[in-house]
Amino acid sequence: MYFMIRLAKTRTQYNCVVSVVDKWTKKVHRLCPYLDTINRQVLDFDFEKLCSVSLSRINVYACLVCGKYFQGRGTNTHAYTHSVAESHHVFLNLQTLKFYCLPDNYEIVDSSLDDIKYVLNPTFAPKHVGQLDTCDKRSRAIDGTLYLPGIVGLNNIKANDYCNVILQALSNVTPLRDYFLDERNYAKVKRPPGDSVFLLVQRFGELMRKLWNPRNFKAHVSPHEMLQAVVLWSGKKFQFTEQGDPIDFLSWFLNSLHRALNGKKSRHSSIVYKTFMGSMRVKTRKIPPVELDEKQRYSLLCTDEYAEHVSESPFLYLTCDLPPPPLFKDEVMENIIPQVSLYSLLTKFNNESEKEYKTYKENFMKRFEITQLPPYLILYIKRFTKNTFFVEKNPTIVNFPVKNVDFGDILTPEVKAAHKNTSYDLIANIVHDGEPNKGTYRVHVLKQGNSKWYEMQDLHVSDILPQMITLTEAYIQIYKLRTDR
């Protein structure tokens, strides 16, 4: 009797398993007659994933026939209504990456749809990431356009070129790029309850993967979702409808990424500080008032208040001051375009040159001594000065070598001895063209896979000779430390 009951239970379990397998098999092998209606040329996953009717972000599907986003899948939902009204039947769930046929409401499992899934969510294996700086293979978009992954135009929504140049430059900084191409590197970062600033990290990672996607449907990327996160978390300080300053955006963005990754003050607490952080020693002394006589000045200088004070200061970029442009015209009645060497700008940090800083009440003299060079050094060439009435631009041309810039000449002997290498190569150069308030920005980027330079201005990407880069009004530069000697 016991044996018969046991056998009956076993058969029941077996029948249930067979039934489940049959259902799963039918689901997997069910053919969809509407796959040929998919139009890959209209698919664009760069914009916010929200329903075009209800503007909801919950349970959103992309119609693979017209490219529009709709909510839901059941009867009376926006996606269901769209499928019936327009006879569009193939939809993709933007969260689960599953395909469905509506209004029949069955899942489609077909390997021919894998390319769409990859465009929505590109993934990079560690082996592939390691080959990015040695490969110069071009990819072909659906319309036949050839493009180099990583050297991709960014759409200018209205006035966000100041953000685009920073994002394109950072996307070619190898350690930063490699970190954000692999989602597992920051998937376990925990933020306090109610704090969603981590969205900035996710959006930057998504943008980085799209810029380096070798199987994209188009030869450009729209940074819309990335910029939406920037507007939100900067409290609308940075907009994509108003022109801004790239250095302000760069400073805010790097510090925001660092905080979102739970970075601390130490150099190795986040990938941002590991890549860009250096340190310097700032020596400050107070200047006595000029109306005092010699004896009073001397007595003040002997006090502790007017003694030189030393402080340690980390930095993510160095600010280089341009000499003032000439006030007069030459004999042909044209303004002289002055030139200055990059090395003369860097003497500011040699621990000998002093610079005066004025406050509302007091004046100070400061000396700067670099004590630690970072793997990637950012230089900010200060071109704009603001006064009470307007903003002025300094047009001075900075003469700089593209390769083998030795920063060891500005280091003290003790600090230089602690550095194995002090030479850098330029990898990105951001340029401002035009008037202070009406100008535009473009960026020159070195593609390390083929050692060629490219100029990117929003959607426009073109080759450029290294000799032409040095003739531009450089604004922000990123240098990579050489490790070959």
XYZ file of C-alpha atoms in Angstrom:
485
model
C 0.000 0.000 0.000
C 2.793 2.429 0.948
C 4.690 1.593 -2.252
C 1.622 2.367 -4.414
C 1.067 5.759 -2.689
C 4.782 6.603 -3.115
C 4.668 5.644 -6.806
C 1.547 7.776 -7.319
C 3.290 10.826 -5.759
C 6.363 10.293 -7.923
C 4.262 10.080 -11.105
C 2.375 13.249 -10.143
C 5.609 15.161 -9.594
C 6.982 13.836 -12.890
C 3.843 14.870 -14.782
C 4.038 18.361 -13.258
C 7.680 18.717 -14.289
C 6.900 17.526 -17.830
C 3.980 19.962 -18.006
C 6.205 22.899 -16.918
C 8.935 21.911 -19.388
C 6.374 21.645 -22.201
C 5.012 25.107 -21.385
C 8.537 26.589 -21.243
C 9.492 24.874 -24.506
C 6.385 26.182 -26.240
C 7.124 29.662 -24.936
C 10.712 29.596 -26.156
C 10.012 28.168 -29.581
C 6.864 30.124 -30.324
C 7.442 31.963 -33.595
C 6.333 35.586 -33.952
C 5.100 36.557 -37.450
C 5.736 40.269 -36.821
C 9.529 40.342 -36.383
C 9.991 41.708 -39.898
C 8.032 44.852 -38.888
C 10.808 45.962 -36.493
C 12.462 49.183 -37.666
C 15.926 49.448 -36.108
C 16.581 52.854 -37.679
C 14.003 54.572 -35.440
C 15.143 52.935 -32.205
C 16.775 55.416 -29.835
C 17.340 54.415 -26.212
C 19.279 57.556 -25.216
C 16.271 59.467 -23.911
C 14.406 59.186 -20.635
C 12.575 55.885 -20.233
C 9.082 57.263 -19.656
C 5.696 56.694 -21.283
C 4.985 59.184 -24.087
C 1.326 59.398 -22.963
C 1.269 59.192 -19.149
C 4.927 60.310 -18.588
C 5.247 57.470 -16.063
C 8.566 55.658 -15.539
C 6.907 52.468 -14.254
C 6.687 49.388 -16.491
C 7.632 51.160 -19.733
C 7.798 49.364 -23.097
C 9.413 50.516 -26.337
C 7.501 49.925 -29.552
C 10.073 48.422 -31.894
C 8.102 49.528 -34.968
C 7.909 53.298 -34.339
C 10.359 53.722 -31.431
C 7.899 55.383 -29.008
C 7.611 54.475 -25.310
C 4.346 53.291 -23.730
C 3.311 52.033 -20.309
C 1.904 48.598 -19.478
C 1.104 45.454 -21.399
C -2.334 44.385 -20.203
C -5.742 45.296 -21.604
C -6.504 49.050 -21.647
C -2.853 50.040 -21.100
C -1.192 52.590 -23.380
C 1.024 49.979 -25.052
C -1.957 47.669 -25.647
C -4.039 50.509 -27.101
C -1.143 51.568 -29.352
C -0.679 48.034 -30.678
C -4.364 47.732 -31.599
C -4.737 51.243 -33.053
C -1.503 51.285 -35.094
C -1.048 47.546 -35.739
C 2.383 47.683 -34.082
C 2.943 44.360 -32.373
C 6.541 43.972 -31.101
C 7.481 45.630 -27.796
C 10.531 45.584 -25.502
C 10.346 46.001 -21.727
C 13.040 48.605 -20.969
C 13.629 47.238 -17.466
C 13.587 43.443 -17.878
C 14.900 43.464 -21.504
C 12.176 40.974 -22.532
C 10.292 41.112 -25.843
C 6.519 40.725 -26.159
C 3.938 40.550 -28.910
C 0.804 42.632 -28.325
C -2.180 42.409 -28.177
C -1.671 38.606 -28.058
C 0.530 39.159 -24.995
C 3.104 36.392 -25.346
C 6.862 36.620 -24.836
C 9.132 36.448 -27.867
C 12.430 34.614 -27.469
C 14.518 34.975 -30.615
C 18.290 35.368 -30.952
C 17.822 37.796 -33.845
C 16.727 40.397 -31.280
C 19.965 40.255 -29.265
C 21.425 43.253 -31.110
C 18.534 45.454 -29.906
C 19.041 44.235 -26.346
C 22.773 45.041 -26.575
C 22.146 48.588 -27.839
C 19.802 49.224 -24.892
C 22.283 47.809 -22.382
C 25.834 47.348 -23.743
C 28.076 45.084 -21.667
C 31.849 44.734 -21.755
C 33.866 41.673 -20.781
C 37.196 42.336 -19.016
C 39.057 40.967 -22.048
C 37.264 43.426 -24.346
C 37.965 46.358 -22.010
C 41.665 45.500 -21.965
C 41.845 45.737 -25.767
C 40.199 49.157 -26.159
C 43.480 51.093 -26.143
C 45.120 48.800 -28.695
C 42.261 48.404 -31.196
C 41.443 50.927 -33.929
C 38.733 48.893 -35.664
C 35.841 50.965 -36.990
C 32.200 50.014 -36.547
C 29.354 50.494 -39.001
C 26.005 51.993 -38.009
C 22.702 50.897 -39.563
C 22.781 53.774 -42.067
C 26.245 52.695 -43.210
C 28.157 55.400 -41.323
C 31.559 54.301 -40.018
C 32.591 55.389 -36.534
C 35.332 54.707 -34.003
C 34.017 53.505 -30.612
C 34.996 56.123 -28.048
C 35.336 58.865 -30.675
C 31.621 59.546 -30.995
C 29.686 62.791 -31.380
C 27.341 63.946 -28.614
C 24.056 65.619 -29.460
C 23.729 69.301 -28.493
C 20.173 69.610 -27.161
C 20.377 73.413 -27.025
C 23.431 74.830 -25.238
C 25.153 71.881 -23.576
C 28.404 71.887 -25.556
C 30.229 72.921 -22.356
C 29.108 69.585 -20.807
C 29.736 67.540 -23.959
C 33.433 68.437 -24.177
C 34.004 67.386 -20.540
C 32.143 64.078 -20.977
C 34.024 63.291 -24.204
C 37.371 64.115 -22.620
C 36.693 62.016 -19.496
C 35.500 59.080 -21.613
C 39.065 58.756 -22.946
C 40.758 58.679 -19.532
C 41.608 54.968 -19.389
C 41.210 54.069 -15.657
C 38.015 56.113 -15.330
C 36.584 54.582 -18.516
C 37.510 51.010 -17.572
C 35.919 51.426 -14.135
C 32.585 52.673 -15.463
C 32.388 50.216 -18.380
C 31.959 47.371 -15.878
C 28.811 47.864 -13.797
C 30.009 45.347 -11.219
C 32.639 47.851 -10.022
C 29.996 50.100 -8.478
C 26.946 47.818 -8.200
C 27.476 47.242 -4.463
C 27.902 50.901 -3.472
C 25.362 51.676 -0.746
C 23.912 55.143 -0.160
C 21.898 56.356 2.864
C 18.100 55.853 2.687
C 16.425 58.531 0.578
C 19.714 59.597 -1.047
C 19.539 58.950 -4.791
C 22.655 60.855 -5.887
C 23.980 57.453 -6.995
C 21.823 57.953 -10.086
C 24.608 60.245 -11.347
C 27.046 57.316 -11.243
C 24.620 55.011 -13.071
C 23.902 57.579 -15.787
C 27.605 58.240 -16.345
C 28.247 54.507 -16.589
C 25.442 54.125 -19.131
C 26.789 57.015 -21.203
C 30.314 55.582 -21.091
C 29.108 52.192 -22.335
C 27.115 53.825 -25.146
C 30.106 55.925 -26.250
C 32.275 52.809 -26.469
C 29.560 50.524 -27.890
C 30.980 48.781 -31.008
C 27.483 47.678 -32.145
C 25.526 50.923 -31.995
C 22.681 51.580 -34.449
C 23.845 55.170 -35.043
C 27.179 56.973 -35.108
C 26.344 59.420 -32.317
C 24.938 59.409 -28.783
C 22.520 61.759 -27.034
C 23.533 62.606 -23.429
C 19.921 63.448 -22.512
C 19.576 61.104 -19.511
C 23.035 62.029 -18.232
C 22.241 65.750 -18.423
C 18.855 65.268 -16.742
C 20.705 63.782 -13.767
C 23.180 66.691 -13.832
C 20.374 69.289 -13.795
C 18.645 67.467 -10.943
C 21.646 66.915 -8.668
C 23.261 70.291 -9.285
C 20.053 72.030 -8.184
C 19.702 73.462 -11.719
C 23.102 75.141 -11.447
C 24.013 73.427 -14.723
C 21.425 73.433 -17.518
C 21.421 72.151 -21.075
C 19.449 75.190 -22.261
C 21.986 77.792 -21.068
C 25.708 78.047 -21.793
C 27.987 77.330 -18.841
C 31.661 77.106 -17.973
C 33.335 73.688 -18.495
C 35.714 74.125 -15.547
C 32.815 74.746 -13.157
C 31.056 71.657 -14.492
C 34.231 69.548 -14.350
C 34.942 70.502 -10.736
C 31.365 69.835 -9.620
C 31.077 66.594 -11.599
C 34.298 64.993 -10.353
C 33.521 65.862 -6.727
C 29.913 64.644 -7.074
C 31.062 61.319 -8.558
C 33.565 60.952 -5.728
C 30.898 61.530 -3.059
C 28.367 59.271 -4.799
C 30.956 56.458 -4.741
C 31.310 56.962 -0.959
C 34.737 58.509 -1.426
C 36.606 59.932 1.578
C 39.570 62.305 1.863
C 42.164 59.632 1.134
C 43.637 59.318 -2.348
C 42.531 55.703 -2.865
C 38.944 56.047 -1.641
C 37.437 56.363 -5.164
C 38.447 55.941 -8.794
C 38.142 59.747 -9.228
C 40.763 60.569 -6.598
C 42.989 57.663 -7.679
C 43.069 59.062 -11.199
C 43.205 62.846 -10.776
C 44.209 63.755 -7.231
C 47.544 65.393 -6.585
C 48.744 67.397 -3.607
C 50.583 70.655 -3.039
C 52.001 72.712 -0.212
C 50.655 76.275 0.002
C 52.803 78.878 1.772
C 50.896 82.036 2.683
C 52.069 85.282 4.220
C 50.048 88.373 4.982
C 51.112 91.746 3.484
C 51.226 94.746 5.851
C 49.164 97.809 4.848
C 51.034 100.090 2.435
C 50.274 103.279 4.413
C 52.503 102.169 7.322
C 56.087 103.414 7.642
C 59.099 101.109 7.478
C 59.401 100.640 11.247
C 55.752 99.741 11.700
C 55.900 97.325 8.763
C 58.971 95.617 10.218
C 57.370 95.236 13.638
C 54.276 93.684 12.064
C 56.360 91.242 10.028
C 57.889 89.966 13.266
C 54.492 88.966 14.617
C 53.002 85.505 14.170
C 50.051 86.917 12.222
C 52.365 88.088 9.425
C 54.640 85.044 9.451
C 54.502 82.521 6.625
C 52.008 79.715 7.204
C 52.210 76.359 5.441
C 49.211 74.168 4.614
C 48.766 70.941 2.675
C 46.142 71.063 -0.070
C 44.907 68.310 -2.417
C 43.943 69.259 -5.971
C 42.033 67.747 -8.900
C 43.310 70.353 -11.358
C 45.918 73.114 -11.499
C 44.920 76.699 -12.373
C 47.390 78.443 -14.706
C 47.245 82.257 -14.905
C 47.803 83.942 -18.273
C 49.800 87.189 -18.460
C 47.615 90.224 -19.264
C 47.221 90.872 -23.014
C 48.803 94.022 -24.548
C 46.688 97.172 -24.455
C 48.067 98.746 -27.633
C 47.939 97.891 -31.317
C 50.891 97.326 -33.607
C 51.933 99.479 -36.574
C 49.311 97.865 -38.834
C 46.645 98.922 -36.297
C 45.787 95.367 -35.437
C 45.777 93.754 -32.040
C 48.856 91.722 -31.304
C 48.010 88.129 -30.383
C 50.478 87.382 -27.591
C 52.018 83.965 -27.007
C 53.338 82.344 -23.876
C 55.052 79.058 -23.138
C 53.294 76.448 -21.002
C 56.469 76.076 -18.956
C 56.363 79.765 -18.001
C 52.793 79.291 -16.730
C 53.880 76.309 -14.655
C 56.527 78.341 -12.795
C 53.657 79.365 -10.519
C 54.099 75.954 -8.816
C 57.916 75.893 -8.465
C 57.941 76.973 -4.771
C 59.758 80.209 -5.691
C 57.284 82.402 -7.574
C 54.905 84.404 -5.413
C 51.432 85.514 -6.426
C 49.376 88.207 -4.746
C 45.800 87.467 -3.721
C 43.476 90.271 -2.652
C 40.457 90.040 -0.410
C 38.043 92.723 0.677
C 40.166 93.685 3.690
C 43.579 92.044 3.354
C 46.236 91.054 0.816
C 48.263 87.849 0.815
C 51.287 86.495 -1.032
C 51.238 82.783 -1.796
C 53.780 80.241 -2.993
C 52.815 76.819 -4.337
C 54.903 73.651 -4.147
C 53.635 70.461 -5.787
C 54.353 67.485 -3.540
C 52.532 64.687 -5.405
C 51.811 64.402 -9.142
C 48.667 62.442 -10.140
C 48.478 59.736 -12.854
C 46.326 62.105 -14.927
C 46.952 65.837 -14.575
C 44.290 68.415 -15.467
C 45.408 71.955 -16.324
C 42.920 74.825 -16.319
C 44.169 77.876 -18.266
C 42.291 80.842 -16.826
C 41.098 82.878 -19.828
C 38.110 84.724 -18.384
C 38.149 87.534 -15.854
C 34.998 89.066 -14.411
C 34.631 92.629 -13.264
C 31.658 94.714 -12.180
C 30.389 95.303 -15.694
C 31.325 92.446 -18.022
C 33.456 89.340 -18.663
C 36.749 89.698 -20.527
C 38.582 86.976 -22.422
C 42.352 86.706 -22.670
C 43.237 85.542 -26.231
C 46.862 84.641 -25.435
C 48.048 81.517 -27.269
C 49.752 78.950 -25.049
C 52.643 77.115 -26.719
C 52.791 73.538 -25.467
C 54.262 70.252 -26.695
C 51.798 67.433 -27.308
C 54.181 64.773 -26.014
C 56.743 64.453 -23.265
C 55.891 67.507 -21.154
C 58.276 67.323 -18.200
C 56.758 68.603 -14.960
C 59.892 67.636 -13.055
C 61.425 71.056 -13.755
C 58.959 72.733 -11.369
C 59.429 70.205 -8.560
C 61.883 70.658 -5.733
C 64.821 68.177 -5.791
C 63.395 66.250 -2.827
C 59.948 65.870 -4.412
C 61.399 65.008 -7.830
C 63.506 62.258 -6.286
C 60.318 60.687 -4.886
C 58.749 60.471 -8.372
C 59.847 57.743 -10.727
C 58.372 59.545 -13.750
C 57.511 63.216 -14.220
C 56.820 63.391 -17.982
C 53.282 63.588 -19.370
C 51.569 63.239 -22.757
C 48.534 65.309 -23.732
C 45.383 63.195 -24.294
C 42.608 65.842 -24.341
C 42.488 69.558 -25.136
C 39.324 71.658 -24.668
C 39.136 74.887 -26.665
C 36.912 77.975 -26.420
C 36.086 79.880 -29.626
C 34.401 83.275 -29.902
C 33.299 85.908 -27.421
C 33.108 85.233 -23.662
C 29.317 84.967 -23.427
C 28.525 83.768 -26.951
C 31.352 81.362 -27.736
C 31.365 77.622 -28.315
C 33.503 74.746 -27.077
C 35.208 71.883 -28.878
C 37.572 69.159 -27.748
C 40.611 67.411 -29.216
C 41.033 63.804 -28.102
C 43.846 61.324 -28.682
C 42.655 57.863 -29.764
C 45.252 55.633 -28.172
C 44.401 52.662 -30.394
C 45.816 54.368 -33.493
C 47.676 57.353 -31.922
C 45.625 59.804 -34.006
C 43.981 63.038 -32.883
C 40.303 63.825 -33.456
C 38.354 67.045 -33.089
C 34.820 66.762 -31.703
C 32.299 69.568 -31.615
C 28.923 68.153 -30.634
C 27.937 65.771 -33.483
C 30.869 66.709 -35.749
C 33.910 64.421 -35.571
C 36.966 64.904 -37.802
C 40.688 64.129 -37.923
C 43.132 66.841 -36.908
C 46.918 67.137 -37.070
C 48.741 67.496 -33.725
C 50.427 70.656 -35.036
C 47.029 72.351 -35.395
C 46.091 71.659 -31.768
C 48.860 73.919 -30.453
C 47.468 76.918 -32.381
C 44.131 76.936 -30.564
C 43.007 78.890 -27.495
C 43.432 75.993 -25.077
C 41.184 76.168 -22.015
C 41.348 72.798 -20.220
C 43.937 70.082 -20.831
C 44.302 66.515 -19.547
C 47.770 64.939 -19.453
C 48.657 61.278 -18.919
C 51.742 60.290 -16.939
C 54.300 58.386 -19.018
C 55.347 55.036 -17.551
C 57.661 53.819 -20.318
C 60.864 54.904 -18.640
